[in-house]
Coordinates of C-alpha atoms in Angstrom, one line a residue:
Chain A
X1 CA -25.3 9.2 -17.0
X2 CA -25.5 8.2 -13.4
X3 CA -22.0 6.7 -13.4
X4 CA -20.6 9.5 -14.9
X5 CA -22.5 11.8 -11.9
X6 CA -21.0 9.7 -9.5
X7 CA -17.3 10.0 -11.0
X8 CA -17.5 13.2 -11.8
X9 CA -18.7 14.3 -7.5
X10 CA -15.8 11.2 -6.1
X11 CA -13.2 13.3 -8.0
X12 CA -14.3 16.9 -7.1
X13 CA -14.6 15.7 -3.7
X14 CA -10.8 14.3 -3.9
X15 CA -10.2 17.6 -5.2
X16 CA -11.4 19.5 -2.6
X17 CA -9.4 17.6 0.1
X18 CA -6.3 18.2 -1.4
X19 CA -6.4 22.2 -2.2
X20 CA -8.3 23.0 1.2
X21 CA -6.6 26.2 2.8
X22 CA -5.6 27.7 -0.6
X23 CA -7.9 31.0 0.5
X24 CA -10.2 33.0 2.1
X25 CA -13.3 33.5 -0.4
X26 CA -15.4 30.5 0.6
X27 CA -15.2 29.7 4.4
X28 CA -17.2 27.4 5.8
X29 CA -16.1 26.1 10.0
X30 CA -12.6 28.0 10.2
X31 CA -10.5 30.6 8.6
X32 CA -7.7 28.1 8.8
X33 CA -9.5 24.4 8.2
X34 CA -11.8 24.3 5.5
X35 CA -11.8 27.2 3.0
X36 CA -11.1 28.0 -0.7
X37 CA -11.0 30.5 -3.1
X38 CA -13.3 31.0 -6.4
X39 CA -10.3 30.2 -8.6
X40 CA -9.9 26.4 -7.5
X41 CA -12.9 25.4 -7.4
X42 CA -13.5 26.6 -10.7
X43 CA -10.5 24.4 -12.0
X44 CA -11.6 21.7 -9.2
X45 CA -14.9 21.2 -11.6
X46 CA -13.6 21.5 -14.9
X47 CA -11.4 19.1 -14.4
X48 CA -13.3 17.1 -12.5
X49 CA -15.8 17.3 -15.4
X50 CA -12.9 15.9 -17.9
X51 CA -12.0 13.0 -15.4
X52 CA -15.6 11.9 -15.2
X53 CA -15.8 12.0 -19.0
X54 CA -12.9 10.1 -19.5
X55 CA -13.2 7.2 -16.5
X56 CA -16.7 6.9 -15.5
X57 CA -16.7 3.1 -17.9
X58 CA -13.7 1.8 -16.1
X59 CA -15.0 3.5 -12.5
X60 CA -18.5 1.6 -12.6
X61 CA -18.8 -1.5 -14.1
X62 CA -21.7 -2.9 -13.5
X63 CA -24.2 -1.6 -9.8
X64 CA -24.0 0.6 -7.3
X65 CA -23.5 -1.2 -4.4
X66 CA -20.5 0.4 -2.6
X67 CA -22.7 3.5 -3.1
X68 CA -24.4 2.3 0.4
X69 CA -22.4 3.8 3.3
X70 CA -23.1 0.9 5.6
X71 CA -20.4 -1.0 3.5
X72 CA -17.8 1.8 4.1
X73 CA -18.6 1.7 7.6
X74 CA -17.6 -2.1 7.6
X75 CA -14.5 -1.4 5.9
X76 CA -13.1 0.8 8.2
X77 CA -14.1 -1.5 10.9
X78 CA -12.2 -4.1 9.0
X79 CA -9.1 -2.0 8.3
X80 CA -9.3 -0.5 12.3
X81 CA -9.6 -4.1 13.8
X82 CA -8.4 -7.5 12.4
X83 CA -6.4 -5.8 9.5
X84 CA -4.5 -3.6 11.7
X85 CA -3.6 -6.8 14.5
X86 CA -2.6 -9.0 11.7
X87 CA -0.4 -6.3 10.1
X88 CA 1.5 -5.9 13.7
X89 CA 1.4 -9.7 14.1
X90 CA 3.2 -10.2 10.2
X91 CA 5.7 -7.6 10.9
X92 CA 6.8 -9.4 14.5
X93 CA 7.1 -12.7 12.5
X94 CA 9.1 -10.8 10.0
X95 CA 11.9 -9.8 12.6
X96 CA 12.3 -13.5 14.1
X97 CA 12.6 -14.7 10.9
X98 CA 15.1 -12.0 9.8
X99 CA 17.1 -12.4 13.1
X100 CA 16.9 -16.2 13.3
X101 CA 16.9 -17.2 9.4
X102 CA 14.3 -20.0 10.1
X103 CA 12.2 -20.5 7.0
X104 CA 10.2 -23.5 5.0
X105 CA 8.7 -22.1 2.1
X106 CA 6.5 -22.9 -0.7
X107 CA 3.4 -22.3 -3.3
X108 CA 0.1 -22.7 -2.2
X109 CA -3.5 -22.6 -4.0
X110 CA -6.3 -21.5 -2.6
X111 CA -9.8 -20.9 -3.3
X112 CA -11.5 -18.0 -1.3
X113 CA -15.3 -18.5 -3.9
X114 CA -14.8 -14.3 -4.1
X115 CA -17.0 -13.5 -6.8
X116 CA -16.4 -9.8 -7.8
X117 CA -13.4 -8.2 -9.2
X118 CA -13.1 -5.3 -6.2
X119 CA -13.4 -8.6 -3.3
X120 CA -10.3 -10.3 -4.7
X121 CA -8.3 -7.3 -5.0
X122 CA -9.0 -6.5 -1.3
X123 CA -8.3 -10.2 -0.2
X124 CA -5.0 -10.2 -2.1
X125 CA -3.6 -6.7 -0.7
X126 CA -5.0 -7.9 2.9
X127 CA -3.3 -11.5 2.1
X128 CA 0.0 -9.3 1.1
X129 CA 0.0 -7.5 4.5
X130 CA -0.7 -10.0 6.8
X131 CA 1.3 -12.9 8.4
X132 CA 4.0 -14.9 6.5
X133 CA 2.1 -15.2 2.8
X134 CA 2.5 -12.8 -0.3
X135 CA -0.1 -13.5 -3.2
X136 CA 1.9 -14.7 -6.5
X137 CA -0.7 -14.9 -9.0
X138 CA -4.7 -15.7 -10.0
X139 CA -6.5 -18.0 -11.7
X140 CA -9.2 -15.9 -13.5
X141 CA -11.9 -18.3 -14.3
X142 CA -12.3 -19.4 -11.0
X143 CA -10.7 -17.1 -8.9
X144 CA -8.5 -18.8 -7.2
X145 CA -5.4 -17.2 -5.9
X146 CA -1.7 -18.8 -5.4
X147 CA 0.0 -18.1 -2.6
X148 CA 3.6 -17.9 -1.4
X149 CA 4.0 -19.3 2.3
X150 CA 7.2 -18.4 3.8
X151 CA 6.8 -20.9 7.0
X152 CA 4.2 -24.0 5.4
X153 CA 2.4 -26.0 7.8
X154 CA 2.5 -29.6 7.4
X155 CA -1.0 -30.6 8.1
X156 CA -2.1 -28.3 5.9
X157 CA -0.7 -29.9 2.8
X158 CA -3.6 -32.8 3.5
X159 CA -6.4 -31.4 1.3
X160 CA -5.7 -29.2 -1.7
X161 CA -6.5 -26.5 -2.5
X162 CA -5.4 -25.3 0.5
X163 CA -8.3 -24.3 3.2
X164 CA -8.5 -20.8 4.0
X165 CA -8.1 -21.0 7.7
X166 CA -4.1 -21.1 7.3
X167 CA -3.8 -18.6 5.4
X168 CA -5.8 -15.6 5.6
X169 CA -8.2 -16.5 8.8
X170 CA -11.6 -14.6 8.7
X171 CA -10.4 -12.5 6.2
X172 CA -12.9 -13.5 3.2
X173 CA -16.3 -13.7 5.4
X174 CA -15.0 -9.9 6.1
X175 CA -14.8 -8.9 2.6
X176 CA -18.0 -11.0 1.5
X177 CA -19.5 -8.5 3.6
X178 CA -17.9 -5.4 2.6
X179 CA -18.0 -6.0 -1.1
X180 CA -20.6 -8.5 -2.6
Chain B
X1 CA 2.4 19.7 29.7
X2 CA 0.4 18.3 27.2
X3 CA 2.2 19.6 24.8
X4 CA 5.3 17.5 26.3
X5 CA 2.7 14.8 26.7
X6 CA 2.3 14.8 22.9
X7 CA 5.7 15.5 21.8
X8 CA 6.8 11.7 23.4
X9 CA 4.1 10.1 22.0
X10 CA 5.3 11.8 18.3
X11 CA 9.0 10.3 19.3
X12 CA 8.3 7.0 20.2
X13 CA 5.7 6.4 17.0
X14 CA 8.6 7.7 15.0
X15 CA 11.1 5.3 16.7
X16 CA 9.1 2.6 15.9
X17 CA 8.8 3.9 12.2
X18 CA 12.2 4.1 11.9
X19 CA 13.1 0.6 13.5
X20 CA 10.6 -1.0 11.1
X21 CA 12.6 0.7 8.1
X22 CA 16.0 -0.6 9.0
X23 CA 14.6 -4.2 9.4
X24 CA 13.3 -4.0 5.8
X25 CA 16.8 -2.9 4.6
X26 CA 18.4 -5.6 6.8
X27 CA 16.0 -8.1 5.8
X28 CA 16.4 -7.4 2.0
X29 CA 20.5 -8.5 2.7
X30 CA 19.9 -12.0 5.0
X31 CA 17.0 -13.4 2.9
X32 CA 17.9 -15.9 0.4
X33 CA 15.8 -15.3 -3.3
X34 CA 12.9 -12.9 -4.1
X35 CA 9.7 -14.1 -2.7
X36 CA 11.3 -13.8 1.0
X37 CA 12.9 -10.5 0.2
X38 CA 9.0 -9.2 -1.0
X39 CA 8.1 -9.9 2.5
X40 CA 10.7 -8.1 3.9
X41 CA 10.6 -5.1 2.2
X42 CA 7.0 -4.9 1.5
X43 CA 5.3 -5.5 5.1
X44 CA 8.4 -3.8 6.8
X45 CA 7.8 -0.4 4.8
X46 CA 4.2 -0.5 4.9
X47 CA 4.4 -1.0 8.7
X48 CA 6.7 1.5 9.0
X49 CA 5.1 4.2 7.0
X50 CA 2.2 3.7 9.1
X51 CA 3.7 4.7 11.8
X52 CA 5.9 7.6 10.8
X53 CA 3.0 9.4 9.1
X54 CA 0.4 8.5 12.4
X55 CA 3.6 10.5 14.1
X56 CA 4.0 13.3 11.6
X57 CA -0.6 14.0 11.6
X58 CA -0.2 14.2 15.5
X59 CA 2.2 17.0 15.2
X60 CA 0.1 18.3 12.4
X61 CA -3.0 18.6 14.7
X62 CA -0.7 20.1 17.6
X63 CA 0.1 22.5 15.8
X64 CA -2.9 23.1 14.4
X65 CA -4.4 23.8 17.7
X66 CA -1.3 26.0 19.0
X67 CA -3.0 28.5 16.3
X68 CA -0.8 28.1 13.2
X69 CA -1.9 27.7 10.1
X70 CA -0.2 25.0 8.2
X71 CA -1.1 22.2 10.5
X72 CA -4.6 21.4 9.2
X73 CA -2.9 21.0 5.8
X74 CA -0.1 19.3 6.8
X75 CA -2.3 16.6 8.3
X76 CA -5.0 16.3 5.7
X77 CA -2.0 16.1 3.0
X78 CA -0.1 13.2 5.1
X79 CA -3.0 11.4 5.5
X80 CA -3.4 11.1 1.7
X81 CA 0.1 10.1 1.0
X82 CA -0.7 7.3 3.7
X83 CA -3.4 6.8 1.8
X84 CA -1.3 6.3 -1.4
X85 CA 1.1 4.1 -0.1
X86 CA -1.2 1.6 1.2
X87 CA -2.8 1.5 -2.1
X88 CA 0.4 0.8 -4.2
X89 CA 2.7 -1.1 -2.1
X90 CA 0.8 -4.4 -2.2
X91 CA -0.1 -4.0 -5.7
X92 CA 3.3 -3.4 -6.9
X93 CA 5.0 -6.5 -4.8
X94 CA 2.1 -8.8 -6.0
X95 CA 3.2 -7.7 -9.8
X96 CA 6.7 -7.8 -9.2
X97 CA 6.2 -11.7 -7.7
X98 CA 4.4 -12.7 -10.6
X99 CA 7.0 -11.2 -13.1
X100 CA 9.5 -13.4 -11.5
X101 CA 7.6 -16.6 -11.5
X102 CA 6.9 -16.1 -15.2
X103 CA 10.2 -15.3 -16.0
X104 CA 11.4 -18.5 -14.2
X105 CA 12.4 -17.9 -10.7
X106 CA 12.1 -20.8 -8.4
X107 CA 11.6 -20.3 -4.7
X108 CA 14.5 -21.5 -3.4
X109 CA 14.0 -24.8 -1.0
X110 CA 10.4 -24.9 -1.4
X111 CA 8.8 -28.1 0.3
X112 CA 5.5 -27.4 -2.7
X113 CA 4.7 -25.1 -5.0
X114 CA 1.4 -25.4 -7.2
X115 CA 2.3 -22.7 -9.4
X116 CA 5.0 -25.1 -11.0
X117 CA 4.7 -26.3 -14.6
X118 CA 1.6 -24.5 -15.1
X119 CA 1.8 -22.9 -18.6
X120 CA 2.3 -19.0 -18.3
X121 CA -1.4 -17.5 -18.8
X122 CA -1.1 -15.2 -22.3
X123 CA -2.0 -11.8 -21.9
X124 CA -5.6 -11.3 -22.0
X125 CA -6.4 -10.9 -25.5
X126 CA -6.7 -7.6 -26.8
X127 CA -9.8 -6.0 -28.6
X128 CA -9.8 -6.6 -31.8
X129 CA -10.0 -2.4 -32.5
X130 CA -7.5 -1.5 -30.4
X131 CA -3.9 -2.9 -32.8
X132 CA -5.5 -1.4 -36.5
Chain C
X1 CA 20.5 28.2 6.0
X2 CA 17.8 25.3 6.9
X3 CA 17.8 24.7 10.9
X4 CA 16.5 21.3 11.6
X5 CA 16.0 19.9 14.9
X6 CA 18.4 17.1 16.1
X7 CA 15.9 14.5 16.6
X8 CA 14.6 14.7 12.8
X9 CA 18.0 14.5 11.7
X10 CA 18.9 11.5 13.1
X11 CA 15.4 10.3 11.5
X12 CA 16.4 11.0 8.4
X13 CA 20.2 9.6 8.9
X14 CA 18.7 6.1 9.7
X15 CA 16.2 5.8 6.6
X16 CA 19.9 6.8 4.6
X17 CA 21.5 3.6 6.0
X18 CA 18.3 1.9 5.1
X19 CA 18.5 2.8 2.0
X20 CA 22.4 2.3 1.6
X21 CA 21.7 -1.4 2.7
X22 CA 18.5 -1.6 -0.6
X23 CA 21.4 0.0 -2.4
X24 CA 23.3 -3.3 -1.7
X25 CA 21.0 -5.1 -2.7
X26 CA 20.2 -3.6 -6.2
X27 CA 23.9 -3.9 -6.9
X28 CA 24.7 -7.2 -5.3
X29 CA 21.2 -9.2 -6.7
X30 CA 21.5 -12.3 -8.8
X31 CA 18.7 -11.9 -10.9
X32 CA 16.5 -8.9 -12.2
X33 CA 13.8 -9.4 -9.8
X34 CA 15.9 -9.0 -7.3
X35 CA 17.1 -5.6 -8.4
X36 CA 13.8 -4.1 -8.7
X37 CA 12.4 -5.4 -5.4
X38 CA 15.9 -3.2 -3.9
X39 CA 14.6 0.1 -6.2
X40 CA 10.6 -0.4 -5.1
X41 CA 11.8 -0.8 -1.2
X42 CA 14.1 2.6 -2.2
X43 CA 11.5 4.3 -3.3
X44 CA 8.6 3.9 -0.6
X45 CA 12.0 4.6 1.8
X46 CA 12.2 7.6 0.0
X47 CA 8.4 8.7 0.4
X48 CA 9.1 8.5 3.9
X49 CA 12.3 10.7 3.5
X50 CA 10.3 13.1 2.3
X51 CA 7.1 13.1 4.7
X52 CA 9.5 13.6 7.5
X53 CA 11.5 16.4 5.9
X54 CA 8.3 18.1 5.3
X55 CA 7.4 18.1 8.6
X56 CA 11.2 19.5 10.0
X57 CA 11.0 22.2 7.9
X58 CA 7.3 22.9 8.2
X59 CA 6.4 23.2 4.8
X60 CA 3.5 21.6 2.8
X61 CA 5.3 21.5 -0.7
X62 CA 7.3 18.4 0.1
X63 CA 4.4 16.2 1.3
X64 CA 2.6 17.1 -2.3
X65 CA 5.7 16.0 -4.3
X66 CA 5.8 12.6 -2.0
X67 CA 1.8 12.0 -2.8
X68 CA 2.9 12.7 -6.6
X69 CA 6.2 10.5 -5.8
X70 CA 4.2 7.9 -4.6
X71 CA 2.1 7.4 -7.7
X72 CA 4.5 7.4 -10.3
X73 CA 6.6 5.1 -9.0
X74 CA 3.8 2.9 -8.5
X75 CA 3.1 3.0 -12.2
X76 CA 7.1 2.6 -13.1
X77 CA 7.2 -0.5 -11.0
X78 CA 4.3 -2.1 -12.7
X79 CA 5.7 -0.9 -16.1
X80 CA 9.4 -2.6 -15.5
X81 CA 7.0 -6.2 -14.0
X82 CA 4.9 -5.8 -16.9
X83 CA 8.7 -5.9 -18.9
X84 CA 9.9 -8.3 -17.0
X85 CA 7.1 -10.7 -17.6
X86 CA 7.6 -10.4 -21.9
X87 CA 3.6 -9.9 -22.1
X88 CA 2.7 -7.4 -24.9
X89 CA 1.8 -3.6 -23.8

């Protein structure tokens, strides 16, 4: 009951966002900013009723924990601070490499010891985004990740799996925090 | 004057959106097989997006406080496609690079790859209901 | 007639040689992969298309097709992966 609650207000919520301005019959700071009329938000909860219906299993699996807003705080911190400098750093390293046609690539394994399903998703878009590595595929028992390295250090070969620190930096203490 | 002040800021972001989208296109020619050419032309656009939509919520907001209407809108509705790109971009490179490993593209002069000889994973197996 | 200030046309003309570059790609690429790592690069070029004609011409309408845009070709891309790959549906 409680996850479907929780769907059901996200979605309504999402709807609201994206129909602000449509009129003039609810007003609430400015005529121009955040107002509505009786007719979407009447369609803005039915349907929003139908979504949670129909998603709230596959919305909350198994706690509430990203309920807490401290963690959201912490995620925009992340996605303000080191996400955003390694995104600029990745893309400067792109345009050498596409100038100069330097690379040394190759298939790395590594094992982050992410537990939950919503941590490894973050680490793998982050890992995507950030300099020189795309993330190929994922071992699901263990939850290791495999990882293609367009410029791959030598001493870094020396232990396997691969340690973090090459590849993705702080990145999973971040996440640890944000999501378990 | 703030208004010019603004308007510069809204041409070089979009500059630097737009030079970010040419060297995706340019790196998707010079790169040699498809992991290297998923670096390219995800990071690039993603970068590049970024900055093109941070240029097109400024001008949103200007002209939201110059008194028209459509600015708040404009800007609340940019910031969700942002949104949505950030969301699916990653996700859809890291299913296209698995398609191709599986379907038996090798990275071309790779020095190691782990990945290699592994046998492909099957599908995760379906409930039992869900094929009667 | 649409009037459209200079600066967002040339915008718009450099994401079209962008693209006509992907478009090189999709029809010069050895394998498959390669073909639909051209069209997903199109398509996010083409979001982008779209947010900035939006904004030239001041309306809303094209921002909520390129939100829409976004998502479906999110889904087709996994869909043609998912083909690639010969897993079962």
């Amino acid at each position: 009951m409680l996850a479907f609650v929780v769907t059901t207000i996200l979605s309504f919520i999402i709807y609201l966002i994206l129909t602000t301005g449509s009129g003039t019959d609810i007003v609430i700071l400015n005529k121009d900013f955040l107002s509505w009329s009786f007719e979407e938000i009447i369609i803005g909860i039915v349907l929003s009723v139908i979504v949670g219906i129909i998603a709230k299993k596959l919305f909350v699996k198994k706690n509430f924990r990203m309920a807490n807003p401290i963690r959201w705080f912490r995620f925009i911190a992340f996605i303000i601070g080191p996400f955003f400098v390694g995104m600029a750093k990745a893309n400067i390293d792109v345009a050498y490499r596409v100038i100069t046609g330097k690379i040394n690539p190759g298939i790395v394994k590594i094992s982050p010891n992410l537990k939950t399903d919503l941590g490894i998703t973050m680490l793998a878009n982050s890992i995507t985004l950030t300099p020189g590595t795309l993330s190929v595929d994922i071992d699901e028992d263990k939850n290791d990740l495999y990882i293609h390295w367009i410029n791959v250090k030598k001493e870094a070969l020396k232990k396997k799996p691969v340690d973090c620190k090459y590849i993705c930096g702080q990145f999973p203490r971040w996440i640890r925090r944000i999501a378990e | 004057m703030l208004s010019e002040i603004v308007d510069i800021i809204v041409y070089i972001l979009l500059a630097i959106g737009v030079f970010f989208n040419l060297l995706a296109g340019l790196g998707l020619l010079r790169f040699p097989d498809v992991y290297t050419r998923l670096h390219a032309g995800t990071k690039c656009t993603t970068f590049g997006a970024i900055f093109i939509c941070g240029s097109i919520i400024l001008l949103g907001l200007k002209m939201w406080f110059q008194g028209s209407s459509d600015g708040s809108v404009l800007a609340i509705h940019t910031a969700g496609a942002l949104i949505a790109i950030l969301i699916t971009n990653p996700t859809g490179a890291h299913a296209i690079a698995r398609a191709a490993h599986r379907s038996g593209v090798k990275p071309v002069g790779a020095v190691v790859d782990d990945l290699e000889g592994k046998p492909a994973r099957k599908s995760a197996p379906m409930k039992k209901g869900a094929d009667k | 007639m649409i009037e459209i200030e200079p600066i967002y046309l040339t915008v718009l003309g450099l994401l079209i040689l962008s693209i006509t570059l992907c478009i090189i790609r999709v029809f010069k690429g050895p394998t498959a992969p390669d073909r639909v790592v051209g069209l997903d690069t199109i398509n996010t070029l083409v979001i982008v298309g779209m947010l900035v004609f939006g904004i030239a011409t001041r309306s809303v309408i094209y921002i909520d097709v390129a939100i829409v845009y976004a998502l479906l070709s999110y889904i087709s891309t996994l869909f043609i992966a998912k083909y690639l790959e010969g897993g079962e549906f």
